[in-house]
Structure formats: structure tokens, C-alpha cells
Coordinates of C-alpha atoms in Angstrom, one line a residue:
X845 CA 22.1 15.5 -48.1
X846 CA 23.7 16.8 -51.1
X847 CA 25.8 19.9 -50.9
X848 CA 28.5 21.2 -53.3
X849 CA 32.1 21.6 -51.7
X850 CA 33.0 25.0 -51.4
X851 CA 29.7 26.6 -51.9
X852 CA 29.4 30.6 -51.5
X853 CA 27.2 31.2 -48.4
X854 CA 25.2 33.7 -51.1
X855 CA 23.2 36.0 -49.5
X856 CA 22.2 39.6 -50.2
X857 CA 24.4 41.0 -47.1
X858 CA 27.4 38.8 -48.4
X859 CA 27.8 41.4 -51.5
X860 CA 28.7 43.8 -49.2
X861 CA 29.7 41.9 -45.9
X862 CA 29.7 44.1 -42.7
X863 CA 29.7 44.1 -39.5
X864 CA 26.3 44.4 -38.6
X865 CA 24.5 44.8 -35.2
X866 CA 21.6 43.0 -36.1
X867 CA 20.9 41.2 -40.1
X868 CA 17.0 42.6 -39.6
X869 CA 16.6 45.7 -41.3
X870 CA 15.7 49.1 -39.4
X871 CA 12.2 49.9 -40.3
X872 CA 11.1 53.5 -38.6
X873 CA 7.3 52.9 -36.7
X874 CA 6.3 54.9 -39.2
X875 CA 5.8 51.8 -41.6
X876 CA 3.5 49.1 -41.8
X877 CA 4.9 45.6 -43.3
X878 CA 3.0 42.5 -44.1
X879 CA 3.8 39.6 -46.1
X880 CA 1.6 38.4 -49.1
X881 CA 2.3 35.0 -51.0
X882 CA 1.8 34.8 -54.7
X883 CA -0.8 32.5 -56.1
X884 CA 1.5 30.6 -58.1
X885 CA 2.7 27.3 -56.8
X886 CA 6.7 27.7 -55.4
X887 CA 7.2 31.1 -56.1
X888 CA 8.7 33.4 -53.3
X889 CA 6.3 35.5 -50.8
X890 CA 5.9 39.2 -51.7
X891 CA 7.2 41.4 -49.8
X892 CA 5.2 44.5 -48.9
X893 CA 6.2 47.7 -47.4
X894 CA 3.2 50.3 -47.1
X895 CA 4.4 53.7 -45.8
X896 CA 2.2 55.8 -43.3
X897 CA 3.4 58.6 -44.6
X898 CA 6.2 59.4 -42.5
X899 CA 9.4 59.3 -43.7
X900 CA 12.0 56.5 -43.3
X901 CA 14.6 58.3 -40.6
X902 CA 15.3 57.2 -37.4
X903 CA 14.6 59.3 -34.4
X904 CA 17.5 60.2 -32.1
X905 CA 16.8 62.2 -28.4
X906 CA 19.3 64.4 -27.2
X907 CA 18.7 64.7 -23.7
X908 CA 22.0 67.2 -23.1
X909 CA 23.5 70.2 -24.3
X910 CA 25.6 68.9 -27.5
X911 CA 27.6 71.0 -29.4
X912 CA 26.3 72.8 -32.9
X913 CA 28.6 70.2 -35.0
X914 CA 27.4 66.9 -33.3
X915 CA 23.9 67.8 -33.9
X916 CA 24.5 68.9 -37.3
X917 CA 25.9 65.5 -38.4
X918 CA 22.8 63.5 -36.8
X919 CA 20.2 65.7 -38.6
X920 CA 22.2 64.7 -41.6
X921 CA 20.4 61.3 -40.9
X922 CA 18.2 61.4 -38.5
X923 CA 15.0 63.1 -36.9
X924 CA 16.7 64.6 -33.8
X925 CA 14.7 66.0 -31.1
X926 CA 17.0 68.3 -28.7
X927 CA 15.0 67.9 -25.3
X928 CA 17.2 68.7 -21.9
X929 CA 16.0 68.7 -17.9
X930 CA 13.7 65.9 -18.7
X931 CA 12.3 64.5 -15.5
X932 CA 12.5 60.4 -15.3
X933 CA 8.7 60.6 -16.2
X934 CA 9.0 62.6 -18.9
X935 CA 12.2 60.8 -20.4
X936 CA 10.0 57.3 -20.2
X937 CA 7.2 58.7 -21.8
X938 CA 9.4 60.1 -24.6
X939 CA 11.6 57.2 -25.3
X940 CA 8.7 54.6 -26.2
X941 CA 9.4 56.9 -29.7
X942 CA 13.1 57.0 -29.9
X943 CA 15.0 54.7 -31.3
X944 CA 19.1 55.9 -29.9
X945 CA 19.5 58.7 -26.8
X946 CA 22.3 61.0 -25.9
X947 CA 23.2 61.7 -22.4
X948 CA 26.0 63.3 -20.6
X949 CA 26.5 62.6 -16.8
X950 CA 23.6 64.6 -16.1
X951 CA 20.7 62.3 -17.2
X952 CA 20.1 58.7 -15.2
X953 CA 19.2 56.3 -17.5
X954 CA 17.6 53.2 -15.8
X955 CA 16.0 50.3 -16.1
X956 CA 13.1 51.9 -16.3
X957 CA 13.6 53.4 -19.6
X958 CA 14.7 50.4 -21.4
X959 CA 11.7 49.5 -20.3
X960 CA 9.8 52.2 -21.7
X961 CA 11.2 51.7 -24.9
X962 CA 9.4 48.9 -25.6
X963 CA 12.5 47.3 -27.9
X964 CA 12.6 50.4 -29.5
X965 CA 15.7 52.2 -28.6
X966 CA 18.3 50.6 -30.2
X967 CA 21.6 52.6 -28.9
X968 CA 22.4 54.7 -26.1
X969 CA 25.1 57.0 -26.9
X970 CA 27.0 58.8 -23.5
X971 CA 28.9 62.2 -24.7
X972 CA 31.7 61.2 -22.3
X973 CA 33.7 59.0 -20.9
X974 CA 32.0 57.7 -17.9
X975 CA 29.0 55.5 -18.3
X976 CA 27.7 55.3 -14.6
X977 CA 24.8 57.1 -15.3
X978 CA 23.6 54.0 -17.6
X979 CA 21.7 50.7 -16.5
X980 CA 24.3 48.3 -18.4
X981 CA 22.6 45.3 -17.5
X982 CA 19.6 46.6 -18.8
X983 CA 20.7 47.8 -21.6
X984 CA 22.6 44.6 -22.3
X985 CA 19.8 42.3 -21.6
X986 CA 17.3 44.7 -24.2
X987 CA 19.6 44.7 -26.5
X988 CA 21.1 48.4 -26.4
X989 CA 24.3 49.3 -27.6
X990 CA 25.6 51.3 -25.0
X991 CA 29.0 53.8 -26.5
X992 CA 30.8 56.4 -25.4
X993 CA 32.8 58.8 -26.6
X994 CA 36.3 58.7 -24.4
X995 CA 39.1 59.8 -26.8
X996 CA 37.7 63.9 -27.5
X997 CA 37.7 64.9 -24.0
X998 CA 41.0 63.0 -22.5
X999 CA 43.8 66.0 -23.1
X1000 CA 40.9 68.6 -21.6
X1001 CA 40.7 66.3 -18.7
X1002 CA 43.8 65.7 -18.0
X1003 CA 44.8 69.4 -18.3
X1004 CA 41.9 70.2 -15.7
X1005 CA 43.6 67.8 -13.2
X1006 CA 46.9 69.7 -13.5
X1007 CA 45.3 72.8 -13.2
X1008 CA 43.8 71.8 -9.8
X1009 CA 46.9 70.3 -9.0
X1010 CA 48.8 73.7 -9.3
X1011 CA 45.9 75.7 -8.0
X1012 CA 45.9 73.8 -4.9
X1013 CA 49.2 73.5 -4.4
X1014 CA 49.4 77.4 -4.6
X1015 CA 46.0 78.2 -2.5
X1016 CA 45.1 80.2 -5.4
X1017 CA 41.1 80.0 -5.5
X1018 CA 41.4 80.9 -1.1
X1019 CA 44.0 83.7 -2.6
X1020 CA 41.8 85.1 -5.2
X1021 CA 38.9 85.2 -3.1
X1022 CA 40.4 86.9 0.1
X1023 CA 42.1 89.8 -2.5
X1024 CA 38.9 90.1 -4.1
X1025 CA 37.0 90.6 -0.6
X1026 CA 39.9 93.4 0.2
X1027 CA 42.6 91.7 2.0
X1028 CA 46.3 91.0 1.3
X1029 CA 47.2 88.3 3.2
X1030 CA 50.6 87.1 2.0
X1031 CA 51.8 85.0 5.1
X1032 CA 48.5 82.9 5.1
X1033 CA 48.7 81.8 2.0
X1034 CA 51.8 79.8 1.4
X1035 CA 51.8 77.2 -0.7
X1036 CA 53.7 73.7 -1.4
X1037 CA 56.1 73.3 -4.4
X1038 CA 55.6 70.3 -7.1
X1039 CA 59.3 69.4 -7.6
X1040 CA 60.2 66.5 -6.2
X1041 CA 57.1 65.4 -4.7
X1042 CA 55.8 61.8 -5.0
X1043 CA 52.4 62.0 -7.1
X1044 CA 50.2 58.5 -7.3
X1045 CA 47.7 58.4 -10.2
X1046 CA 45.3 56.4 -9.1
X1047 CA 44.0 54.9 -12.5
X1048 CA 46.1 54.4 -15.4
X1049 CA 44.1 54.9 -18.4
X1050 CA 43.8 57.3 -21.2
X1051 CA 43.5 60.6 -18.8
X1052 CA 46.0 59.2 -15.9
X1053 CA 48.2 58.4 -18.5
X1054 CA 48.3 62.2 -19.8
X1055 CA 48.1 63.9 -16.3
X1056 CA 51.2 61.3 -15.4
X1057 CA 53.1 63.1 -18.4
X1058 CA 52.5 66.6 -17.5
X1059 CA 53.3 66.1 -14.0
X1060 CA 56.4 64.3 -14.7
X1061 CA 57.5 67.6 -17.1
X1062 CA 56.3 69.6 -13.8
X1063 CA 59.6 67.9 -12.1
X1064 CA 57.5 65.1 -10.0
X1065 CA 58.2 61.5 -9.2
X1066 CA 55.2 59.5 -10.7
X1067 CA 53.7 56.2 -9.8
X1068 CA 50.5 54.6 -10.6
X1069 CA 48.4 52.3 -9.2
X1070 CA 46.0 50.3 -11.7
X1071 CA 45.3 46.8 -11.7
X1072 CA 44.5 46.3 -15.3
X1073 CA 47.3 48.7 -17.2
X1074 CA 50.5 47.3 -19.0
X1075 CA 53.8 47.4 -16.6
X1076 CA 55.5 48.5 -20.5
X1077 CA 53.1 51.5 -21.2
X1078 CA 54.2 52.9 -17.6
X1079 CA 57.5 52.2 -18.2
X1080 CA 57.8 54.2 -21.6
X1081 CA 56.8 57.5 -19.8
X1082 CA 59.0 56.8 -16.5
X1083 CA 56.1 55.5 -14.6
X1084 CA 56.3 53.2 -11.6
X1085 CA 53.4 50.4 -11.0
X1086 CA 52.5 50.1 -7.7
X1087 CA 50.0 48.1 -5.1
X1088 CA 47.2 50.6 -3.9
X1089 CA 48.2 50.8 -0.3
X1090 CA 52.2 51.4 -1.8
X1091 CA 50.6 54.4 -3.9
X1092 CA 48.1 55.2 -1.0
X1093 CA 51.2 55.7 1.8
X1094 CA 53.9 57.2 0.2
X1095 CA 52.2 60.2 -2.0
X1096 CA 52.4 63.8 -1.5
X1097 CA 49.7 63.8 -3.6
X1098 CA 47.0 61.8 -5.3
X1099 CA 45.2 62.3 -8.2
X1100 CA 42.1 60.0 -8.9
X1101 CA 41.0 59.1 -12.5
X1102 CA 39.3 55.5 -11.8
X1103 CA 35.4 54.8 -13.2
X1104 CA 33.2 54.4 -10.4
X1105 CA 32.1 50.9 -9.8
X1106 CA 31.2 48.2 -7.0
X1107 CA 34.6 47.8 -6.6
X1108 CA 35.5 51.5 -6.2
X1109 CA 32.9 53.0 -4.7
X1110 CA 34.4 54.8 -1.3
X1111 CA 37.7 53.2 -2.1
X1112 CA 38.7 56.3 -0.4
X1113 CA 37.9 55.9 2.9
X1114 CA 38.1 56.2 6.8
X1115 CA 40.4 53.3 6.5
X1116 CA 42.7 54.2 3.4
X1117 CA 42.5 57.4 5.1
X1118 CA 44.7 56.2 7.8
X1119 CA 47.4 54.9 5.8
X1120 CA 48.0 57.8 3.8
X1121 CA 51.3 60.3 4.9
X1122 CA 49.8 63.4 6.9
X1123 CA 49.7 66.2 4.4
X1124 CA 48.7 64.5 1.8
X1125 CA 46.8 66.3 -1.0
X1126 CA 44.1 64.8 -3.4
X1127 CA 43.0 65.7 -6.9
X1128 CA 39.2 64.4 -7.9
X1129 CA 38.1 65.2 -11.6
X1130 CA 37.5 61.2 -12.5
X1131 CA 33.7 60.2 -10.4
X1132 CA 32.5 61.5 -6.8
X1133 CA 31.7 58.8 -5.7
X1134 CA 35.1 56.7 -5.5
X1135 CA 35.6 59.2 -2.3
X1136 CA 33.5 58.7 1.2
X1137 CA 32.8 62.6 1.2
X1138 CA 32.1 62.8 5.4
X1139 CA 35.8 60.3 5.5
X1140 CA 37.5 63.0 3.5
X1141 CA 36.0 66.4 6.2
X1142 CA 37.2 64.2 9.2
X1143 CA 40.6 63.5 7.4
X1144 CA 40.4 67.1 6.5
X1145 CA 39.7 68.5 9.9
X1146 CA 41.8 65.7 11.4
X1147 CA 45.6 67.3 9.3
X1148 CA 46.0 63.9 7.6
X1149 CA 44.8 65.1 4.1
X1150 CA 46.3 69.1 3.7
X1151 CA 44.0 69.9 0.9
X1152 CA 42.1 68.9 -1.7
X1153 CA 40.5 69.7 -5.2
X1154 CA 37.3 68.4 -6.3
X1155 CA 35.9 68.3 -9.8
X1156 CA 33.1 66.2 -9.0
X1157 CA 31.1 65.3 -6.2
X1158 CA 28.8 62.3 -5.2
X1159 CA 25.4 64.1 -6.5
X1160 CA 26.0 66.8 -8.3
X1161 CA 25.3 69.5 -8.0
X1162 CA 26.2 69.1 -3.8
X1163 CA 23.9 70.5 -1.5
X1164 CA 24.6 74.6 -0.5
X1165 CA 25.4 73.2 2.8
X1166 CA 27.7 70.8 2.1
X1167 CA 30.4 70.7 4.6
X1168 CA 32.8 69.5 2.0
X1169 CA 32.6 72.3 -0.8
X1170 CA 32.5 74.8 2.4
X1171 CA 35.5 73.7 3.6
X1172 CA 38.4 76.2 4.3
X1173 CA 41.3 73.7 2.3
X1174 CA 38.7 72.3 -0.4
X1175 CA 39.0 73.8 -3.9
X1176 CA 36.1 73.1 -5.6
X1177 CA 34.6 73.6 -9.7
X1178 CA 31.8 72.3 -11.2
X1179 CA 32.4 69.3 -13.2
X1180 CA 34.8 71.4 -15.7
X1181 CA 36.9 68.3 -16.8
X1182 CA 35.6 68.0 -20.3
X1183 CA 34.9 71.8 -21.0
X1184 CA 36.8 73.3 -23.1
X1185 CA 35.7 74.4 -26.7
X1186 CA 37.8 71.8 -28.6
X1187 CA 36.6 69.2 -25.9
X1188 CA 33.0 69.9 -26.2
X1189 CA 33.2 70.1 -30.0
X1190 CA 35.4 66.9 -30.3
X1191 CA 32.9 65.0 -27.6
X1192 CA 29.8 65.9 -29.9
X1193 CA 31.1 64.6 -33.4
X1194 CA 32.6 61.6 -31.6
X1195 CA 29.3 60.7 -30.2
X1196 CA 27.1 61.1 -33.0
X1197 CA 29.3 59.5 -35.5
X1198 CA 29.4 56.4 -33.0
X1199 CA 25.1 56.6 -33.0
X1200 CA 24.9 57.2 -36.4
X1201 CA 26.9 53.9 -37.1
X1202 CA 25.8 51.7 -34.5
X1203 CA 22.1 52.7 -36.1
X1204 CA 23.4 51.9 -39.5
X1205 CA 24.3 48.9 -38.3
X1206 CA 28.0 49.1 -37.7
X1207 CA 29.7 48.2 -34.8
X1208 CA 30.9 50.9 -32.9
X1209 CA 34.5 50.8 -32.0
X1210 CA 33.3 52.9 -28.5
X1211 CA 30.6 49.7 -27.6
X1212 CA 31.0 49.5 -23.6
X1213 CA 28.5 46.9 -23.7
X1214 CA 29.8 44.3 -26.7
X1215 CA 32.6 43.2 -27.5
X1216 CA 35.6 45.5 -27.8
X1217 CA 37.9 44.8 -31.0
X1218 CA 40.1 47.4 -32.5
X1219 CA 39.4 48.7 -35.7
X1220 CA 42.0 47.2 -37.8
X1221 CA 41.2 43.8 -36.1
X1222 CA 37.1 44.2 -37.0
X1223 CA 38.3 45.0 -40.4
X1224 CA 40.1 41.7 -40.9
X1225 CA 38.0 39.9 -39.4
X1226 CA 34.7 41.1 -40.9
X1227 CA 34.0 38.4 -43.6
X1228 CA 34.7 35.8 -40.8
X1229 CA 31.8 37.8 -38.6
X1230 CA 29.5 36.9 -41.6
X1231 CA 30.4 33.2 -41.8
X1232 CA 30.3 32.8 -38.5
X1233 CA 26.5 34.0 -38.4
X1234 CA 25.9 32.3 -41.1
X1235 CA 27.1 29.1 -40.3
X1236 CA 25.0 29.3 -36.8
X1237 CA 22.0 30.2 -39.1
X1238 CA 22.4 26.8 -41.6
X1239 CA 23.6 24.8 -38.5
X1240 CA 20.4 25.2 -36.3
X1241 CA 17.7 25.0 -39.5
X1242 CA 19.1 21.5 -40.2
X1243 CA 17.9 20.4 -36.4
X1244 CA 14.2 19.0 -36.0
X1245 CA 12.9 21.2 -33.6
X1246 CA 15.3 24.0 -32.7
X1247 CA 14.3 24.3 -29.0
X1248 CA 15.9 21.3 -28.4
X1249 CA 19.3 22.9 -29.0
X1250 CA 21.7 23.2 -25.9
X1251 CA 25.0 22.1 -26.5
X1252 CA 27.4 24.1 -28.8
X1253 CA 31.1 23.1 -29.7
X1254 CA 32.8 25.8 -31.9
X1255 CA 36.1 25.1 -33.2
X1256 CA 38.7 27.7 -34.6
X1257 CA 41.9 26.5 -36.7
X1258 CA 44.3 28.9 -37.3
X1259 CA 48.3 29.2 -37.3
X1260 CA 48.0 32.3 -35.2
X1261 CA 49.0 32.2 -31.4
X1262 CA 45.6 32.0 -28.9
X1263 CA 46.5 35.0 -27.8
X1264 CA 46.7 37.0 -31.3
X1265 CA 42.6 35.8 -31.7
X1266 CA 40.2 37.2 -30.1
X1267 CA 36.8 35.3 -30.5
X1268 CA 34.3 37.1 -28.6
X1269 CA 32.9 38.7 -31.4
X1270 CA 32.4 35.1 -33.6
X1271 CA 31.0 33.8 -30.7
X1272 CA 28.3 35.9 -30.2
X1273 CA 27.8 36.0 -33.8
X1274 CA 27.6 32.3 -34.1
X1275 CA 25.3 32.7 -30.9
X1276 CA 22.9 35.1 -32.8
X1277 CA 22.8 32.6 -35.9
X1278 CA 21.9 30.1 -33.9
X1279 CA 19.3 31.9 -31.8
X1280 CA 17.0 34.0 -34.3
X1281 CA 15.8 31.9 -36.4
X1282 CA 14.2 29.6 -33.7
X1283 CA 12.9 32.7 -31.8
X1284 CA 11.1 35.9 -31.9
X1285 CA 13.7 37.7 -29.8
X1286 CA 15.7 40.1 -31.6
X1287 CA 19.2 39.0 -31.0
X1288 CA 22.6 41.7 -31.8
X1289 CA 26.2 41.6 -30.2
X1290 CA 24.9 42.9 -27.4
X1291 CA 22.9 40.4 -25.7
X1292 CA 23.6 37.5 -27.5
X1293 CA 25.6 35.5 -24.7
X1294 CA 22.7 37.1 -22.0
X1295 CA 20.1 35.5 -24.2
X1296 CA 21.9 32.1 -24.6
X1297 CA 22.6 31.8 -21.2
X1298 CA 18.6 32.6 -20.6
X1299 CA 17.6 29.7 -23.4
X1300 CA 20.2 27.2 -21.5
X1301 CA 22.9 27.0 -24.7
X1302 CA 25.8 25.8 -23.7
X1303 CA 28.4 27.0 -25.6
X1304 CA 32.2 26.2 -25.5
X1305 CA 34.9 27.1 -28.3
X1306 CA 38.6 25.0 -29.0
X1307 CA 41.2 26.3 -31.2
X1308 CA 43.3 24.5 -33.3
X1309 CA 46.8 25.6 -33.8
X1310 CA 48.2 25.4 -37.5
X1311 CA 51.8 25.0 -38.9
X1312 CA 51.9 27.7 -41.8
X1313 CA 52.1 31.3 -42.2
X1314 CA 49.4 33.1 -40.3
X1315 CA 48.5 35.7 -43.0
X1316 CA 44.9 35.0 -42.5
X1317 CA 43.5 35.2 -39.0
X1318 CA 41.2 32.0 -39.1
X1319 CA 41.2 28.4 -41.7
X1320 CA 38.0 27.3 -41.0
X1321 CA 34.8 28.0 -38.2
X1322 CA 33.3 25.0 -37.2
X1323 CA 30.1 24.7 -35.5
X1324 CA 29.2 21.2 -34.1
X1325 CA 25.2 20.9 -32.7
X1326 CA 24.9 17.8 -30.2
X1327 CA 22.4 15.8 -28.9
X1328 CA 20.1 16.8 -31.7
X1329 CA 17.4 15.3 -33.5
X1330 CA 18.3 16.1 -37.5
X1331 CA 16.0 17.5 -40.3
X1332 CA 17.2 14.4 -43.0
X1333 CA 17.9 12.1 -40.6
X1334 CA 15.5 8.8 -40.1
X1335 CA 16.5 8.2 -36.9
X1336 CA 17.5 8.9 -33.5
X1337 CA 20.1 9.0 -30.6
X1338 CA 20.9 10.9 -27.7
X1339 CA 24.5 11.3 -29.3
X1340 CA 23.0 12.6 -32.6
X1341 CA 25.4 15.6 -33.9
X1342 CA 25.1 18.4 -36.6
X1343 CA 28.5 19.7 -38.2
X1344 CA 28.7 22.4 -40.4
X1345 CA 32.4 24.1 -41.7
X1346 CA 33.2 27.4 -43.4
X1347 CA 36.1 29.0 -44.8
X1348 CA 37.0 32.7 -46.3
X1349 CA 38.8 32.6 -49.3
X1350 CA 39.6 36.2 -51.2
X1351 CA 36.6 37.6 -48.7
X1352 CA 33.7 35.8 -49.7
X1353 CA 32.6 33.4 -47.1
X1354 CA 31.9 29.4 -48.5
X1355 CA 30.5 26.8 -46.7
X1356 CA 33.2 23.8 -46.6
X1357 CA 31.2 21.0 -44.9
X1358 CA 28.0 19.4 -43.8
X1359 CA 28.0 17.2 -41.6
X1360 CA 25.2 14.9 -40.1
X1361 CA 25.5 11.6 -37.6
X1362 CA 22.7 9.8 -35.7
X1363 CA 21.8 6.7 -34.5
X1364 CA 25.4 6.0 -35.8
X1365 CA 25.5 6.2 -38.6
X1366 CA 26.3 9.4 -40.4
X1367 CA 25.8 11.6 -43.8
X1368 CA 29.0 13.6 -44.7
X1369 CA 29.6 16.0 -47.5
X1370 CA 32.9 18.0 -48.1

């Protein structure tokens, strides 16, 4: 085994690294390729690429009203197709020629139309915050990205919660309503002042975090109940962190801005109900379901909740019927959180520059379904994202037989702190090196761990902590294969083991080390 220390991992991508979804290139189904070998003994296979005719642009669906700019920058690079109140049939049957769709909240996009796709659709873009409308796991496990676009509409939001807040507080829609039908009925509709009262945000992300500020220049005590959010981001705006049944019990008023999931589906209900000081009010402008809309009528009927406003329901739109929207002390509009004109133009250029990358192969800083680095951190790291591919990709073509692999030991050395390293994204590019050349599955960020876990590849990671500066975020990726039969070697063991090394040095990713032992005895070059 002969390799020369410090060699450049050379390969076309390497001129230009990025950080790319997926190293095969996007061909639209509107070309043909085939592969034909020269005649002449060790040259390289012609490459072929025979057009139908059609040109080379991807096709996006836009299954939702987006605004005028949005659609704009797509047609700037893609075929876009602007089709809305698609039935599930019709969506399936379209999608099979799509290869990224935009949604809002009104489109349900399931299993089935992953499925559809046949492997087409490579990116799922929601105009909005809330992805609950989207099959995750399917989209994960056929290799969708899945991004959203949750920064544009977060001040409109937020603003919309306030305004219920006020509205409610003040009976104003029931005021409006009875002037406009005649009456003047001052004594009946007395409202509640914000000043002093306790409000519990319920959720303390991007839009809690803003409704928390308006309300606390609106003269309220604020606290805020969220498992997951930093005790020093509450702190800076005067916010208390709380347990749920602490924010739940001693409220005037709630306002509810938590995604819907397993976990908080009903979270608001005939129990929590109980707990809650009579007269309590409730704000809703985050997902319908995270109420239990027949608990909230009997607490409603009951005095224990005064009043409440309601942005969104559990299917929208509600029945004509429903008890709920009916109801006396309910204020009610129809999903209004994001719209306002800066929202809805904000929404549209944030989603379609997130498709538009992710089908360029970028990764999109909005992914809900890979993994989440910040942008200045995917920057750094983004020629170690190309060694670590490519040291997967060398490590599993030196193994006889690449099914075989099922153990993976990946080791990091750096003089950073384990917490100032994230390595999801290496991993599952190491992962994806490792898997696509020994299979016809088409591995990216997204499913990489799904499909590992679904090929039995075990794969663990150790860090090694350096003295030094830490300037650089890594020293060197190592990528150790066991139990493996090798290309080179003669012989085998059950212990045989595969070791390759790589290190960045002024951006350009070099391979560092090759390392082979079996049957023990062992080839080495450094």
C-alpha cells in the first residue's frame, strides 16, 4: 500500500468545496445518460449526456398562494408550476414530476406523496413556521429536505397575539358587533385592564419571545414556561422560567405559541383546566390542536376560563356549528398570524431562497429534518464536511466486500471544548461516504443515520481533546472500519481493521493516513 503523506483528497468538488446535499449531480427527467467506454485499453469511460429536448431546470410546485417576489426568484431558476386546492389525488399524481413543493398550513403532505414521488422530490419547502402539516419521517426516510421559513413572519405573529390580547381584554369584536347591529350597550361590555396582570407564555421561542417583550412594555408581569429555552435569554428581557403547572395556576392570562406535537397535543385540557385561576384568559395564534376544543366550552361555560382568543383551530376552517367559534366570550379570526404585507412578502423570498439552495445543493440553514448548524459554524466547518465524506468514501472502497461493513469508530482531535463541536453534520457525512458507494440508494444529510441504522452500521464517534490554541475547529477526522476483510490484504481475522486520517490545512482537505491490520499484522503509511 503505497500512499504519499499529506496527499490532496483531489477531486473536482474539492476546487470549490461546499456543502452539498448530495455529491450526485441534479439531472432534470428530461435527460437521458448512459455510459460508453473507449476502445482503448485504460482510458476513462465516456461520459454521455443526450438531451430530450427539454431543458435542464428543475421543477418546483407551488401548492399555496406565495407572494409575487417569492415566485419571481424561483422562476429565476426554475420551472414553477403555481397549482392551489389540489385534492390528495391530484397532489400524488402531480408530484411523481416535481422535484421540491411549497406548502403553507393548508396542504397535508403525507406519506403518500413521498411516495408518489418516486425519489423525485428532492425538498419540501413550508412558507411558515409550523411544519405539522408534513410527514417528517417520511420525508426523512426518502430523503427530502424538509425547510421552513420561521424568521419573516415572527414580529407579524407576535403582533397578532397582542392584538387578540387587547381585543379580548377590551370585548372589542362582541362590542363592534352589537354597535353595528344597533345597540349601545356600555355596561355589558366591560373589560379587564393589562397592568399588572400575570401573563404565562407558554412557549419560549422566536414569537413568545417577542409577544413576552410587548407585553412587558404593556405594564405586565411575564413568565414563561418552555422546557428547552435558555434561563439567560429570559432573563435579559425580565422573564421568569417557570414549571407548566407554576405558569398554568398563577396567570391571568395565557398566551400559547408551542408547535404541535405528541407531546402537546391537548396539553390543554380537562385536567390543566382545573388547575388554572378562575378567570383566566387564553390567547391561541401558535397550532389548534395543543387545546382539547370541547375541554375549553366546558371551562368556558363552567367561569374557570373568562375568555379567550383563537387564531387557529383543530381543522381549519371549524365547522359553522362549532360551539367553540359560536361562543358568546370566544374571539375568533382566521389564521391571520402571518398576514401582513411585509410578513407574506418576507415568508415568500425566505422560502424560495431556502428551495432554491437546498436544490443547488446547499444546505439550508432552515433544514427541520438534518442537522441544524448556524451559518457561521457551516461556513467553518465546510472543508471538514468534504473530508469527512471523503474519507468515508476511500475508507469503505479499501474493504473486500462492502456489505460486510458494520462497525464504525470516528475519532475527532481538536483543542476546542466538546461542547464548542458539533458533529452531527461530519457524521452523517462520513455516514453517506461510507454508504453510496456500496449501494444504489441515494444517500444526503437527511437520511443518512435512517439509512445506516436500516443497513445495521454501527457507528460511534470519540473526541480527543488538544493542548494548543483552538483557531481551527478540528486536527484531524479519523475513520477506523473493523472487523473487515481488506482489499490488499492476504489474509484474514475477525479483528481485521481499516484506518484512514485527514486533515484541512489552508482549506484544502489531505489525506494524512492509511492504515490497514489483519491477521495481525499490519500495513501503515503516514
Amino acid at each position: 500500500m503505497a500512499t504519499s503523506a499529506s496527499q490532496t483528497l483531489r477531486t473536482p468538488s474539492l476546487k470549490n468545496p461546499s456543502l452539498s446535499l448530495s455529491s450526485k449531480p441534479f439531472l432534470s427527467s428530461a435527460f437521458s445518460v448512459s455510459i460508453r467506454s473507449r476502445q482503448n485499453r485504460g482510458s476513462r469511460p465516456l461520459l454521455v449526456v443526450v438531451s430530450a429536448g427539454l431543458d435542464a431546470k428543475p421543477t418546483i410546485l407551488v401548492a399555496e398562494k406565495l407572494g409575487d417576489a417569492g415566485i419571481e426568484l424561483l422562476k429565476d431558476f426554475a420551472n414553477v408550476d403555481c397549482s392551489y386546492n389540489l385534492s390528495p389525488e391530484e397532489l400524488c399524481t402531480k408530484i411523481s414530476l416535481c422535484d421540491a413543493l411549497i406548502v403553507r398550513s393548508g396542504t397535508k403532505v403525507s406519506r403518500e406523496v413521498f411516495e408518489s414521488s418516486s425519489g423525485r422530490l428532492k425538498v419540501v419547502g413550508r412558507a411558515g413556521v409550523g411544519i405539522d402539516n408534513v410527514d417528517l419521517a417520511a420525508a426523512t426516510e426518502h430523503g427530502c429536505l424538509v425547510v421552513n421559513a420561521p424568521t419573516a413572519n415572527t414580529v407579524a405573529a407576535a403582533e397578532h397575539g397582542i392584538a387578540l390580547l387587547a381585543a379580548m381584554a377590551r370585548n372589542v369584536a362582541q362590542a363592534d358587533a352589537s354597535v353595528k347591529s344597533g345597540k349601545w350597550q356600555r355596561n355589558k361590555y366591560v373589560g379587564v385592564s393589562l397592568v399588572g396582570k400575570t401573563l404565562a407564555v407558554m412557549g419560549f421561542g422566536k414569537v413568545g419571545t417577542e409577544v413576552a417583550r410587548r407585553a412587558k412594555g404593556l405594564g405586565m408581569h411575564v413568565i414563561a414556561h418552555d422546557p428547552y429555552a435558555p434561563a439567560d435569554r429570559a432573563r435579559a428581557i425580565g422573564v421568569e422560567l417557570v414549571s407548566f403547572d407554576e405558569a398554568i395556576s398563577t396567570a391571568d392570562f395565557i398566551s400559547l405559541h408551542m408547535p404541535l406535537t405528541p407531546s402537546t397535543t391537548k396539553i390543554l385540557n380537562d385536567e390543566n383546566f382545573a388547575k388554572m385561576k378562575k378567570g383566566v384568559r387564553i390567547v391561541n395564534v401558535a397550532r389548534g390542536g395543543v387545546i382539547d376544543e370541547e375541554a375549553l366550552v366546558k371551562a368556558l361555560d363552567a367561569g374557570i376560563v373568562a375568555q379567550a382568543a383563537l387564531d387557529v383551530f383543530t381543522v381549519e376552517p371549524p365547522p359553522k356549528d362549532s360551539k367553540l367559534v359560536q361562543h358568546e366570550r370566544v374571539t375568533v379570526t382566521p389564521h391571520l398570524g402571518a398576514s401582513t404585507v411585509e410578513a407574506q412578502e418576507g415568508v415568500a423570498i425566505e422560502i424560495a431562497e431556502a428551495v432554491v439552495g437546498a436544490l443547488k445543493g446547499e444546505l439550508a440553514a432552515t433544514a427541520v429534518n438534518a442537522p441544524m448548524v448556524p451559518a457561521e459554524v457551516l461556513t467553518e466547518l465546510k472543508p471538514y464536511v468534504v473530508l469527512a465524506e471523503k474519507l468515508g468514501r476511500l475508507a469503505v472502497q479499501l474493504v473486500a466486500g462492502g456489505s460486510g461493513v458494520k462497525s464504525i469508530k470516528v475519532t475527532y482531535a481538536s483543542a476546542r471544548a466538546p461542547d464548542d463541536l458539533d458533529t452531527r453534520l461530519l457524521r452523517a457525512m462520513i455516514t453517506k461516504g461510507l454508504i453510496e458507494p456500496i449501494s444504489s440508494v441515494f444517500v444526503n444529510l437527511v437520511n443518512a443515520d435512517f439509512t445506516a441504522k436500516q443497513r445495521g452500521i454501527r457507528i460511534t464517534e470519540e473526541r480527543i481533546t488538544l493542548d494548543g490554541s483552538p483557531e481551527s475547529p478540528l486536527d484531524f477526522i479519523q475513520v477506523q472500519i473493523a472487523n473487515v476483510e481488506s482489499r490488499f490484504a492476504s489474509a484474514i481475522s475477525e479483528s481485521g481493521e481499516i484506518t484512514v486520517e485527514g486533515r484541512v490545512k489552508d482549506g484544502v482537505p489531505h489525506l494524512t493516513k492509511v492504515a490497514l491490520s489483519f491477521a495481525g499484522r499490519s500495513i501503515s503509511q503516514v
